[in-house]
mmCIF file of C-alpha atoms and ligand atoms in Angstrom:
data_model
loop_
_atom_site.group_PDB
_atom_site.id
_atom_site.type_symbol
_atom_site.label_atom_id
_atom_site.label_comp_id
_atom_site.label_asym_id
_atom_site.label_seq_id
_atom_site.Cartn_x
_atom_site.Cartn_y
_atom_site.Cartn_z
ATOM 1 C CA TYR W 640 7.997 -83.756 -61.486
ATOM 2 C CA TYR W 641 8.714 -84.366 -65.353
ATOM 3 C CA TYR W 642 6.573 -81.332 -66.074
ATOM 4 C CA TYR W 643 8.800 -78.836 -64.092
ATOM 5 C CA TYR W 644 11.977 -80.267 -65.639
ATOM 6 C CA ASN W 645 10.411 -79.699 -69.006
ATOM 7 C CA MET W 646 9.601 -76.277 -67.951
ATOM 8 C CA GLN W 647 12.904 -75.821 -67.107
ATOM 9 C CA SER W 648 14.808 -76.752 -70.248
ATOM 10 C CA ILE W 649 12.191 -74.874 -72.409
ATOM 11 C CA ALA W 650 13.185 -71.701 -70.393
ATOM 12 C CA PHE W 651 16.783 -72.610 -70.556
ATOM 13 C CA LEU W 652 16.549 -72.919 -74.611
ATOM 14 C CA LEU W 653 14.736 -69.740 -74.828
ATOM 15 C CA TYR W 654 17.220 -68.126 -72.649
ATOM 16 C CA ILE W 655 19.999 -69.425 -75.095
ATOM 17 C CA VAL W 656 18.083 -67.638 -77.838
ATOM 18 C CA VAL W 657 17.619 -64.330 -76.208
ATOM 19 C CA SER W 658 21.299 -64.419 -75.136
ATOM 20 C CA ALA W 659 21.914 -64.873 -78.785
ATOM 21 C CA THR W 660 20.877 -61.413 -79.450
ATOM 22 C CA THR W 661 24.193 -59.885 -77.910
ATOM 23 C CA TYR W 662 26.356 -61.732 -80.390
ATOM 24 C CA LEU W 663 24.389 -59.850 -83.174
ATOM 25 C CA ALA W 664 24.536 -56.513 -81.163
ATOM 26 C CA VAL W 665 28.517 -56.908 -80.691
ATOM 27 C CA PHE W 666 28.845 -57.903 -84.401
ATOM 28 C CA TYR W 667 26.934 -54.839 -85.367
ATOM 29 C CA MET W 668 28.731 -52.643 -83.164
ATOM 30 C CA ILE W 669 32.479 -53.126 -83.301
ATOM 31 C CA PRO W 670 33.184 -51.687 -86.950
ATOM 32 C CA LYS W 671 31.403 -48.575 -85.815
ATOM 33 C CA ILE W 672 32.766 -48.094 -82.497
ATOM 34 C CA LYS W 673 36.526 -49.195 -83.700
ATOM 35 C CA LYS W 674 36.689 -45.986 -86.027
ATOM 36 C CA PHE W 675 36.197 -44.070 -82.519
ATOM 37 C CA THR W 676 38.813 -45.941 -80.345
ATOM 38 C CA LEU W 677 41.322 -45.145 -83.457
ATOM 39 C CA ASN W 678 40.737 -41.555 -83.569
ATOM 40 C CA ALA W 679 41.125 -41.394 -79.853
ATOM 41 C CA GLY W 680 44.688 -42.708 -80.346
ATOM 42 C CA LEU W 681 43.868 -46.207 -78.730
ATOM 43 C CA TYR W 682 45.315 -48.438 -80.979
ATOM 44 C CA GLY W 683 48.268 -51.018 -81.550
ATOM 45 C CA LYS W 684 50.905 -52.237 -83.647
ATOM 46 C CA ASP W 685 50.604 -56.044 -84.800
ATOM 47 C CA ILE W 686 53.880 -57.106 -82.959
ATOM 48 C CA ASN W 687 54.220 -60.741 -84.479
ATOM 49 C CA LYS W 688 54.015 -59.138 -88.095
ATOM 50 C CA LYS W 689 56.957 -57.280 -87.587
ATOM 51 C CA GLY W 690 58.469 -56.598 -91.087
ATOM 52 C CA THR W 691 55.315 -57.272 -93.247
ATOM 53 C CA PRO W 692 52.739 -54.540 -94.677
ATOM 54 C CA GLU W 693 50.216 -55.737 -92.031
ATOM 55 C CA GLY W 694 52.793 -55.136 -89.094
ATOM 56 C CA GLU W 695 52.848 -51.133 -89.845
ATOM 57 C CA ALA W 696 48.787 -51.094 -89.621
ATOM 58 C CA GLN W 697 47.752 -49.205 -86.794
ATOM 59 C CA ILE W 698 45.166 -51.718 -85.195
ATOM 60 C CA PRO W 699 42.205 -50.192 -83.011
ATOM 61 C CA GLU W 700 42.554 -51.644 -79.304
ATOM 62 C CA THR W 701 40.135 -51.836 -76.249
ATOM 63 C CA LEU W 702 37.091 -53.477 -78.472
ATOM 64 C CA GLY W 703 36.317 -55.410 -75.258
ATOM 65 C CA ILE W 704 34.434 -52.242 -74.146
ATOM 66 C CA VAL W 705 31.595 -53.349 -77.170
ATOM 67 C CA PRO W 706 30.681 -56.976 -75.792
ATOM 68 C CA ALA W 707 31.458 -55.803 -72.022
ATOM 69 C CA THR W 708 28.835 -52.747 -72.229
ATOM 70 C CA VAL W 709 26.206 -55.174 -74.192
ATOM 71 C CA PHE W 710 27.008 -57.681 -71.336
ATOM 72 C CA ILE W 711 25.768 -55.249 -68.834
ATOM 73 C CA ILE W 712 22.753 -53.922 -70.396
ATOM 74 C CA PHE W 713 21.708 -57.509 -71.095
ATOM 75 C CA ASN W 714 22.158 -58.325 -67.704
ATOM 76 C CA MET W 715 20.405 -55.492 -65.925
ATOM 77 C CA VAL W 716 17.273 -57.471 -67.105
ATOM 78 C CA GLY W 717 19.022 -60.427 -65.266
ATOM 79 C CA VAL W 718 19.314 -58.806 -62.280
ATOM 80 C CA LEU W 719 15.500 -57.374 -62.238
ATOM 81 C CA TYR W 720 14.453 -61.027 -62.543
ATOM 82 C CA SER W 721 16.793 -62.323 -59.748
ATOM 83 C CA TYR W 722 15.012 -59.319 -57.286
ATOM 84 C CA LYS W 723 11.693 -60.550 -58.339
ATOM 85 C CA GLN W 724 12.358 -64.390 -57.703
ATOM 86 C CA HIS W 725 14.266 -63.957 -54.425
ATOM 87 C CA THR W 726 13.227 -60.397 -52.950
ATOM 88 C CA THR W 727 13.304 -62.123 -49.275
ATOM 89 C CA SER W 728 16.695 -63.571 -49.843
ATOM 90 C CA HIS W 729 19.955 -62.126 -50.166
ATOM 91 C CA ILE W 730 20.776 -63.530 -53.847
ATOM 92 C CA ALA W 731 19.648 -60.806 -55.391
ATOM 93 C CA PHE W 732 21.602 -58.219 -53.364
ATOM 94 C CA GLU W 733 24.626 -60.479 -53.915
ATOM 95 C CA HIS W 734 23.728 -60.585 -57.701
ATOM 96 C CA CYS W 735 23.544 -56.622 -57.813
ATOM 97 C CA ALA W 736 27.119 -56.420 -56.246
ATOM 98 C CA GLY W 737 28.516 -58.828 -58.682
ATOM 99 C CA MET W 738 27.158 -56.818 -61.436
ATOM 100 C CA LEU W 739 28.570 -53.662 -59.776
ATOM 101 C CA SER W 740 32.175 -55.451 -59.351
ATOM 102 C CA ILE W 741 32.102 -56.256 -63.117
ATOM 103 C CA CYS W 742 30.993 -52.601 -63.930
ATOM 104 C CA PHE W 743 33.856 -51.051 -61.622
ATOM 105 C CA ILE W 744 36.439 -53.368 -63.577
ATOM 106 C CA ILE W 745 35.405 -52.528 -66.850
ATOM 107 C CA PHE W 746 36.052 -48.830 -65.842
ATOM 108 C CA LEU W 747 39.292 -49.523 -64.584
ATOM 109 C CA GLY W 748 40.096 -51.765 -67.212
ATOM 110 C CA PHE W 749 39.486 -48.805 -69.704
ATOM 111 C CA CYS W 750 41.706 -46.453 -67.586
ATOM 112 C CA ASP W 751 44.490 -48.928 -67.947
ATOM 113 C CA ASP W 752 44.008 -49.186 -71.610
ATOM 114 C CA VAL W 753 44.160 -45.558 -71.806
ATOM 115 C CA PHE W 754 46.777 -44.700 -69.277
ATOM 116 C CA ASP W 755 49.088 -47.738 -70.002
ATOM 117 C CA LEU W 756 49.283 -48.201 -66.140
ATOM 118 C CA PRO W 757 52.606 -49.881 -64.700
ATOM 119 C CA TRP W 758 52.148 -53.152 -63.239
ATOM 120 C CA ARG W 759 51.787 -52.508 -59.608
ATOM 121 C CA TYR W 760 48.854 -50.523 -60.397
ATOM 122 C CA LYS W 761 47.438 -53.420 -62.494
ATOM 123 C CA ILE W 762 47.493 -55.448 -59.772
ATOM 124 C CA LEU W 763 45.880 -53.047 -57.471
ATOM 125 C CA LEU W 764 42.919 -52.529 -59.828
ATOM 126 C CA PRO W 765 41.240 -56.077 -59.307
ATOM 127 C CA ASN W 766 41.274 -55.402 -55.506
ATOM 128 C CA LEU W 767 39.499 -52.604 -55.684
ATOM 129 C CA ALA W 768 36.769 -53.524 -58.071
ATOM 130 C CA SER W 769 36.381 -56.984 -55.966
ATOM 131 C CA LEU W 770 35.160 -54.375 -53.095
ATOM 132 C CA PRO W 771 31.193 -54.544 -53.701
ATOM 133 C CA ILE W 772 31.261 -58.573 -53.879
ATOM 134 C CA LEU W 773 33.460 -58.964 -50.573
ATOM 135 C CA VAL W 774 30.852 -56.355 -48.690
ATOM 136 C CA ALA W 775 27.783 -58.298 -50.055
ATOM 137 C CA TYR W 776 29.113 -61.829 -49.648
ATOM 138 C CA GLU W 777 27.274 -63.689 -46.849
ATOM 139 C CA GLY W 778 28.485 -67.348 -47.673
ATOM 140 C CA VAL W 779 30.730 -69.650 -45.725
ATOM 141 C CA THR W 780 34.007 -68.557 -44.595
ATOM 142 C CA HIS W 781 35.190 -71.898 -43.690
ATOM 143 C CA VAL W 782 37.352 -74.312 -45.901
ATOM 144 C CA VAL W 783 36.832 -78.018 -46.012
ATOM 145 C CA VAL W 784 39.856 -79.537 -44.774
ATOM 146 C CA PRO W 785 41.503 -82.702 -46.923
ATOM 147 C CA ILE W 786 40.936 -86.068 -45.552
ATOM 148 C CA PHE W 787 44.477 -86.870 -44.430
ATOM 149 C CA LEU W 788 44.703 -83.551 -42.530
ATOM 150 C CA ARG W 789 41.224 -84.104 -40.546
ATOM 151 C CA PRO W 790 42.926 -85.783 -37.453
ATOM 152 C CA TYR W 791 44.777 -82.608 -36.676
ATOM 153 C CA LEU W 792 42.422 -79.859 -37.899
ATOM 154 C CA GLY W 793 38.677 -81.078 -38.073
ATOM 155 C CA ASN W 794 36.488 -81.398 -40.814
ATOM 156 C CA TYR W 795 36.253 -77.410 -41.236
ATOM 157 C CA VAL W 796 38.797 -74.590 -40.557
ATOM 158 C CA SER W 797 37.319 -71.393 -40.107
ATOM 159 C CA LEU W 798 39.213 -68.778 -41.903
ATOM 160 C CA GLY W 799 37.169 -65.352 -40.966
ATOM 161 C CA VAL W 800 38.658 -62.455 -42.161
ATOM 162 C CA LEU W 801 41.325 -64.257 -44.354
ATOM 163 C CA TYR W 802 38.700 -65.743 -46.461
ATOM 164 C CA TYR W 803 38.060 -62.362 -47.736
ATOM 165 C CA LEU W 804 41.630 -62.023 -48.556
ATOM 166 C CA TYR W 805 41.399 -65.646 -50.351
ATOM 167 C CA MET W 806 38.320 -64.093 -52.275
ATOM 168 C CA MET W 807 40.456 -61.004 -53.458
ATOM 169 C CA ALA W 808 43.351 -63.089 -54.365
ATOM 170 C CA VAL W 809 41.081 -65.022 -56.467
ATOM 171 C CA VAL W 810 39.945 -62.093 -58.055
ATOM 172 C CA THR W 811 43.398 -60.578 -58.741
ATOM 173 C CA PHE W 812 44.457 -64.438 -60.346
ATOM 174 C CA CYS W 813 41.531 -64.541 -62.569
ATOM 175 C CA THR W 814 41.915 -61.062 -64.359
ATOM 176 C CA ASN W 815 45.653 -60.878 -64.342
ATOM 177 C CA SER W 816 46.336 -64.435 -65.522
ATOM 178 C CA ILE W 817 44.118 -64.048 -68.756
ATOM 179 C CA ASN W 818 45.839 -60.727 -68.970
ATOM 180 C CA ILE W 819 49.583 -62.181 -68.971
ATOM 181 C CA TYR W 820 48.525 -65.374 -71.306
ATOM 182 C CA ALA W 821 48.151 -62.848 -74.052
ATOM 183 C CA GLY W 822 50.295 -61.208 -77.321
ATOM 184 C CA ILE W 823 49.086 -63.732 -80.357
ATOM 185 C CA ASN W 824 45.901 -62.719 -82.064
ATOM 186 C CA GLY W 825 42.800 -64.324 -80.504
ATOM 187 C CA LEU W 826 44.554 -65.640 -77.436
ATOM 188 C CA GLU W 827 42.900 -63.641 -74.853
ATOM 189 C CA VAL W 828 39.342 -64.217 -76.445
ATOM 190 C CA THR W 829 39.320 -68.033 -77.179
ATOM 191 C CA GLN W 830 40.813 -68.932 -73.522
ATOM 192 C CA SER W 831 38.257 -66.917 -72.220
ATOM 193 C CA ILE W 832 35.531 -68.365 -74.334
ATOM 194 C CA ILE W 833 36.766 -71.809 -73.163
ATOM 195 C CA ILE W 834 36.949 -71.246 -69.358
ATOM 196 C CA ALA W 835 33.464 -69.852 -69.728
ATOM 197 C CA CYS W 836 32.096 -72.533 -71.490
ATOM 198 C CA SER W 837 33.687 -75.085 -68.826
ATOM 199 C CA ILE W 838 31.662 -72.999 -66.284
ATOM 200 C CA LEU W 839 28.571 -73.360 -68.116
ATOM 201 C CA LEU W 840 29.075 -77.074 -68.440
ATOM 202 C CA TYR W 841 30.145 -77.286 -64.473
ATOM 203 C CA ASN W 842 26.824 -75.802 -63.495
ATOM 204 C CA LEU W 843 24.466 -77.557 -65.948
ATOM 205 C CA THR W 844 26.062 -80.668 -64.383
ATOM 206 C CA GLU W 845 25.614 -79.769 -61.079
ATOM 207 C CA LEU W 846 22.052 -79.068 -61.761
ATOM 208 C CA TRP W 847 21.606 -82.412 -63.608
ATOM 209 C CA LEU W 848 22.989 -83.998 -60.635
ATOM 210 C CA GLY W 849 20.579 -82.473 -58.482
ATOM 211 C CA GLN W 850 23.169 -81.143 -56.126
ATOM 212 C CA GLN W 851 22.315 -78.166 -53.559
ATOM 213 C CA GLN W 852 22.325 -74.217 -54.396
ATOM 214 C CA THR W 853 20.254 -74.489 -57.477
ATOM 215 C CA PHE W 854 20.060 -70.760 -57.373
ATOM 216 C CA SER W 855 23.402 -69.819 -57.556
ATOM 217 C CA HIS W 856 23.948 -72.133 -60.212
ATOM 218 C CA THR W 857 20.913 -70.711 -62.219
ATOM 219 C CA ILE W 858 22.455 -67.450 -61.837
ATOM 220 C CA SER W 859 26.050 -68.489 -63.085
ATOM 221 C CA ILE W 860 24.128 -69.976 -66.061
ATOM 222 C CA GLN W 861 22.191 -66.660 -66.498
ATOM 223 C CA ILE W 862 25.131 -64.424 -66.468
ATOM 224 C CA ILE W 863 27.786 -66.686 -68.390
ATOM 225 C CA LEU W 864 25.762 -67.423 -71.110
ATOM 226 C CA PRO W 865 25.368 -63.638 -72.419
ATOM 227 C CA TYR W 866 29.376 -63.488 -71.778
ATOM 228 C CA ILE W 867 29.663 -66.427 -74.227
ATOM 229 C CA PHE W 868 27.484 -64.759 -76.780
ATOM 230 C CA SER W 869 28.755 -61.341 -76.795
ATOM 231 C CA THR W 870 32.492 -62.393 -76.432
ATOM 232 C CA LEU W 871 31.881 -64.534 -79.708
ATOM 233 C CA GLY W 872 30.862 -61.729 -81.418
ATOM 234 C CA LEU W 873 34.124 -59.985 -80.491
ATOM 235 C CA TYR W 874 36.202 -63.063 -81.418
ATOM 236 C CA TYR W 875 35.035 -62.712 -85.074
ATOM 237 C CA TYR W 876 36.921 -59.440 -84.935
ATOM 238 C CA ASN W 877 40.106 -60.513 -83.088
ATOM 239 C CA LYS W 878 40.537 -63.846 -84.614
ATOM 240 C CA TYR W 879 43.710 -64.319 -86.679
ATOM 241 C CA PRO W 880 44.569 -61.783 -88.506
ATOM 242 C CA SER W 881 43.113 -59.256 -85.905
ATOM 243 C CA GLN W 882 41.221 -56.501 -86.921
ATOM 244 C CA VAL W 883 40.840 -55.222 -83.592
ATOM 245 C CA PHE W 884 42.664 -55.435 -80.236
ATOM 246 C CA VAL W 885 40.449 -56.660 -77.036
ATOM 247 C CA GLY W 886 42.487 -54.195 -74.726
ATOM 248 C CA ASP W 887 42.929 -54.860 -71.098
ATOM 249 C CA THR W 888 39.300 -53.766 -70.361
ATOM 250 C CA PHE W 889 38.215 -57.178 -71.705
ATOM 251 C CA CYS W 890 40.670 -59.168 -69.968
ATOM 252 C CA TYR W 891 39.939 -57.753 -66.622
ATOM 253 C CA TRP W 892 36.124 -57.843 -67.507
ATOM 254 C CA SER W 893 36.408 -61.682 -68.170
ATOM 255 C CA GLY W 894 38.376 -62.438 -65.388
ATOM 256 C CA MET W 895 35.733 -60.612 -62.999
ATOM 257 C CA VAL W 896 32.851 -62.466 -64.830
ATOM 258 C CA PHE W 897 34.314 -65.627 -64.088
ATOM 259 C CA ALA W 898 35.474 -64.827 -60.521
ATOM 260 C CA THR W 899 32.065 -63.295 -59.379
ATOM 261 C CA VAL W 900 30.285 -66.277 -60.650
ATOM 262 C CA GLY W 901 33.150 -68.685 -58.799
ATOM 263 C CA ILE W 902 32.574 -66.735 -55.297
ATOM 264 C CA LEU W 903 28.996 -66.136 -55.449
ATOM 265 C CA GLY W 904 28.158 -69.792 -56.674
ATOM 266 C CA HIS W 905 30.318 -71.060 -54.148
ATOM 267 C CA PHE W 906 32.726 -72.553 -56.473
ATOM 268 C CA SER W 907 35.875 -70.929 -56.512
ATOM 269 C CA LYS W 908 38.264 -73.714 -56.087
ATOM 270 C CA THR W 909 36.487 -75.768 -59.033
ATOM 271 C CA LEU W 910 36.933 -72.568 -60.743
ATOM 272 C CA LEU W 911 40.600 -72.588 -60.390
ATOM 273 C CA LEU W 912 40.636 -76.179 -62.370
ATOM 274 C CA PHE W 913 39.588 -74.285 -65.452
ATOM 275 C CA PHE W 914 42.541 -72.169 -65.037
ATOM 276 C CA ILE W 915 45.244 -74.763 -65.544
ATOM 277 C CA PRO W 916 47.100 -73.217 -68.594
ATOM 278 C CA GLN W 917 46.902 -69.896 -66.870
ATOM 279 C CA ILE W 918 48.122 -71.366 -63.523
ATOM 280 C CA ILE W 919 51.294 -72.792 -65.239
ATOM 281 C CA ASN W 920 51.775 -69.492 -67.275
ATOM 282 C CA PHE W 921 51.909 -67.428 -64.007
ATOM 283 C CA VAL W 922 54.177 -69.886 -62.242
ATOM 284 C CA TYR W 923 56.460 -70.046 -64.997
ATOM 285 C CA SER W 924 56.199 -65.997 -65.349
ATOM 286 C CA LEU W 925 57.106 -65.453 -61.527
ATOM 287 C CA PRO W 926 60.785 -65.024 -62.093
ATOM 288 C CA GLN W 927 59.981 -61.942 -64.447
ATOM 289 C CA LEU W 928 56.927 -60.913 -62.763
ATOM 290 C CA MET W 929 59.192 -60.636 -59.584
ATOM 291 C CA LYS W 930 61.801 -59.059 -61.800
ATOM 292 C CA ILE W 931 64.400 -61.362 -60.816
ATOM 293 C CA ILE W 932 64.734 -61.735 -64.285
ATOM 294 C CA PRO W 933 64.595 -58.218 -66.547
ATOM 295 C CA CYS W 934 60.520 -58.304 -67.849
ATOM 296 C CA PRO W 935 60.255 -56.358 -71.171
ATOM 297 C CA ARG W 936 56.981 -54.731 -71.720
ATOM 298 C CA HIS W 937 56.065 -57.539 -74.397
ATOM 299 C CA ARG W 938 56.944 -60.898 -73.756
ATOM 300 C CA LEU W 939 56.226 -62.071 -77.271
ATOM 301 C CA PRO W 940 57.954 -64.783 -79.337
ATOM 302 C CA PHE W 941 60.036 -63.855 -82.599
ATOM 303 C CA TYR W 942 58.619 -63.488 -86.121
ATOM 304 C CA ASN W 943 60.900 -64.911 -88.453
ATOM 305 C CA VAL W 944 59.825 -63.224 -91.828
ATOM 306 C CA GLU W 945 61.224 -65.694 -94.033
ATOM 307 C CA THR W 946 59.808 -68.845 -92.716
ATOM 308 C CA LYS W 947 56.510 -66.826 -91.392
ATOM 309 C CA LYS W 948 56.881 -68.796 -88.197
ATOM 310 C CA LEU W 949 56.783 -67.563 -84.662
ATOM 311 C CA GLU W 950 59.986 -68.898 -82.887
ATOM 312 C CA LYS W 951 60.453 -69.135 -79.087
ATOM 313 C CA VAL W 952 62.557 -66.208 -77.365
ATOM 314 C CA LYS W 953 64.560 -67.899 -74.613
ATOM 315 C CA THR W 954 64.142 -64.976 -72.117
ATOM 316 C CA ASN W 955 60.595 -64.421 -72.406
ATOM 317 C CA LEU W 956 59.347 -66.801 -69.654
ATOM 318 C CA ASN W 957 55.744 -67.431 -70.796
ATOM 319 C CA LEU W 958 53.410 -70.424 -71.773
ATOM 320 C CA ILE W 959 53.661 -69.373 -75.273
ATOM 321 C CA ASN W 960 57.367 -69.446 -75.510
ATOM 322 C CA LEU W 961 57.685 -72.798 -73.496
ATOM 323 C CA TYR W 962 55.154 -74.204 -76.086
ATOM 324 C CA LEU W 963 57.105 -73.282 -78.784
ATOM 325 C CA TRP W 964 60.105 -74.550 -77.293
ATOM 326 C CA ILE W 965 58.626 -78.101 -76.827
ATOM 327 C CA ARG W 966 56.696 -77.998 -80.151
ATOM 328 C CA GLY W 967 59.231 -75.949 -82.658
ATOM 329 C CA PRO W 968 58.292 -72.960 -84.605
ATOM 330 C CA LEU W 969 54.896 -72.529 -85.584
ATOM 331 C CA SER W 970 52.470 -70.182 -87.567
ATOM 332 C CA GLU W 971 50.544 -67.376 -85.286
ATOM 333 C CA LYS W 972 47.188 -68.887 -86.072
ATOM 334 C CA ASP W 973 48.482 -72.735 -85.560
ATOM 335 C CA LEU W 974 49.781 -71.553 -82.340
ATOM 336 C CA CYS W 975 46.657 -70.366 -81.353
ATOM 337 C CA LYS W 976 44.555 -73.072 -82.157
ATOM 338 C CA GLU W 977 47.042 -75.423 -80.612
ATOM 339 C CA LEU W 978 47.054 -73.370 -77.619
ATOM 340 C CA VAL W 979 43.032 -73.793 -77.405
ATOM 341 C CA ILE W 980 43.321 -77.484 -77.692
ATOM 342 C CA LEU W 981 45.356 -77.452 -74.737
ATOM 343 C CA GLN W 982 43.225 -75.239 -72.959
ATOM 344 C CA ILE W 983 40.243 -77.900 -73.941
ATOM 345 C CA LEU W 984 42.548 -80.623 -72.619
ATOM 346 C CA CYS W 985 43.069 -79.150 -69.542
ATOM 347 C CA THR W 986 39.662 -78.637 -68.777
ATOM 348 C CA PHE W 987 38.829 -82.335 -69.315
ATOM 349 C CA LEU W 988 41.463 -82.815 -66.551
ATOM 350 C CA GLY W 989 39.889 -80.470 -64.378
ATOM 351 C CA PHE W 990 36.504 -82.099 -64.663
ATOM 352 C CA LEU W 991 38.362 -85.530 -63.927
ATOM 353 C CA ILE W 992 40.012 -84.082 -61.102
ATOM 354 C CA ARG W 993 36.721 -82.719 -59.602
ATOM 355 C CA TYR W 994 34.314 -85.389 -59.914
ATOM 356 C CA TYR W 995 37.173 -88.233 -59.490
ATOM 357 C CA GLY W 996 40.114 -87.005 -57.921
ATOM 358 C CA ALA W 997 38.307 -84.598 -55.296
ATOM 359 C CA HIS W 998 36.725 -87.843 -53.533
ATOM 360 C CA LEU W 999 40.427 -89.209 -52.623
ATOM 361 C CA LEU W 1000 40.978 -85.546 -51.348
ATOM 362 C CA PHE W 1001 37.656 -84.664 -49.472
HETATM 363 C C1 UD1 D 1120 50.471 -58.322 -71.624
HETATM 364 C C2 UD1 D 1120 51.817 -59.527 -70.929
HETATM 365 C C3 UD1 D 1120 52.573 -59.110 -72.436
HETATM 366 C C4 UD1 D 1120 52.412 -59.219 -73.660
HETATM 367 C C5 UD1 D 1120 51.002 -58.487 -74.052
HETATM 368 C C6 UD1 D 1120 49.998 -58.643 -75.193
HETATM 369 C C7 UD1 D 1120 53.241 -60.037 -69.181
HETATM 370 C C8 UD1 D 1120 53.650 -59.506 -68.330
HETATM 371 N N1 UD1 D 1120 52.407 -58.896 -70.094
HETATM 372 O O1 UD1 D 1120 50.980 -57.065 -71.310
HETATM 373 O O2 UD1 D 1120 53.855 -59.884 -72.229
HETATM 374 O O3 UD1 D 1120 52.968 -58.798 -74.712
HETATM 375 O O4 UD1 D 1120 49.813 -58.767 -72.703
HETATM 376 O O5 UD1 D 1120 49.064 -58.199 -75.111
HETATM 377 O O6 UD1 D 1120 52.959 -60.970 -69.664
HETATM 378 N N2 UD1 D 1120 49.657 -57.360 -79.506
HETATM 379 C C9 UD1 D 1120 50.079 -58.100 -80.571
HETATM 380 N N3 UD1 D 1120 49.277 -58.945 -80.642
HETATM 381 C C10 UD1 D 1120 48.147 -59.572 -80.395
HETATM 382 C C11 UD1 D 1120 47.659 -58.919 -78.862
HETATM 383 C C12 UD1 D 1120 48.429 -57.720 -78.679
HETATM 384 O O7 UD1 D 1120 50.909 -57.436 -81.103
HETATM 385 O O8 UD1 D 1120 47.379 -60.812 -80.384
HETATM 386 C C13 UD1 D 1120 50.383 -56.207 -78.906
HETATM 387 C C14 UD1 D 1120 49.681 -54.853 -79.535
HETATM 388 O O9 UD1 D 1120 50.693 -54.008 -79.869
HETATM 389 C C15 UD1 D 1120 48.835 -54.286 -78.432
HETATM 390 C C16 UD1 D 1120 49.523 -54.525 -77.106
HETATM 391 O O10 UD1 D 1120 50.145 -55.901 -77.433
HETATM 392 O O11 UD1 D 1120 48.649 -53.029 -78.481
HETATM 393 C C17 UD1 D 1120 48.500 -54.741 -76.026
HETATM 394 O O12 UD1 D 1120 49.480 -54.593 -74.982
HETATM 395 P P1 UD1 D 1120 48.554 -54.754 -73.406
HETATM 396 O O13 UD1 D 1120 47.492 -55.596 -73.582
HETATM 397 O O14 UD1 D 1120 48.252 -53.533 -72.986
HETATM 398 O O15 UD1 D 1120 49.443 -55.483 -72.618
HETATM 399 P P2 UD1 D 1120 49.703 -55.795 -71.079
HETATM 400 O O16 UD1 D 1120 48.306 -56.656 -70.725
HETATM 401 O O17 UD1 D 1120 50.281 -54.928 -70.383
HETATM 402 MG MG1 MG D 1121 46.457 -57.068 -71.974
#
């Protein structure tokens, strides 16, 4: 028994070391690839530095394709491993389908970066890319009913086809909610790394608690570790002051990775507990997303050239401006740092709800 667990931890440590090679690959490749994206006209102006020399620079865009590609290459080995391990079960098939969805969203995200698609198309893309997962999904299609509703509805409610719509909604939310919580250097990447670490921690906790579904938690870890390392490579170049921008490719890829492990690992509700700032940002943005209030192409704060700080813009309803409103003007670097701290605090809250609060409801 102990021998088994020792072997498990050695395998885990070994896997960490092997996944770390994706960091090196991304770190090495980005300076090379950024020249190509620049030449191809895929670049952006750093809007929060308007009025400064840096603000005029053309920053290479869409560099999310580098970690995404490295991640896919790395995971081919993972898929092969899961196929060898679980040939007789449905798990390897689901794992392949997950990878197909992730590949598909990388392609569609890249199209978005090249074509600069309008919002109605952006909402559609993740739905298309979720099809492989939906087709392969063989898990439950019922939801557990909260205790106070059980006298009326019973312990479970079968959702049937609606469950597939629910999964599509999870994919659409995960991808877009990261993309619309953006606009200051490093925020897209750091929020994604925190969410990924929360998922890793959750899977390790479940394994440690000896919960069921060991396979799905192992596969989640197998997918999320190379995600974290390859994204750390991107973070090096995207952190303030950004040398490269990540593009929508990155946001969609990240959201799809999280949705895939959440759905196939059967913890999609818990997954949403790691998205608390994104949920707040989404709800607060709704008036603008639904065009009740005009929505400009960019909803960024205002850069004050004199104080070198960002100030809230009243008409831009997102969490970045809400935070500046509460906290007062901040430099771009400090703002990103504090929003990351907020994300970490929300993860703690998420874990509290999952392990203490959920018992009261379910
Ligand atoms: C989403 C947001 C938009 C925000 C943008 C920033 C909604 C509905 N959309 O749009 O409000 O302005 O993300 O990514 O909320 N940029 C910077 N600094 C950064 C990151 C990006 O100036 O740190 C600018 C650059 O000009 C870059 C561009 O934003 O080229 C990328 O925008 P893109 O990701 O295409 O915007 P959306 O995802 O459509
Ligand atoms: Mg974007």
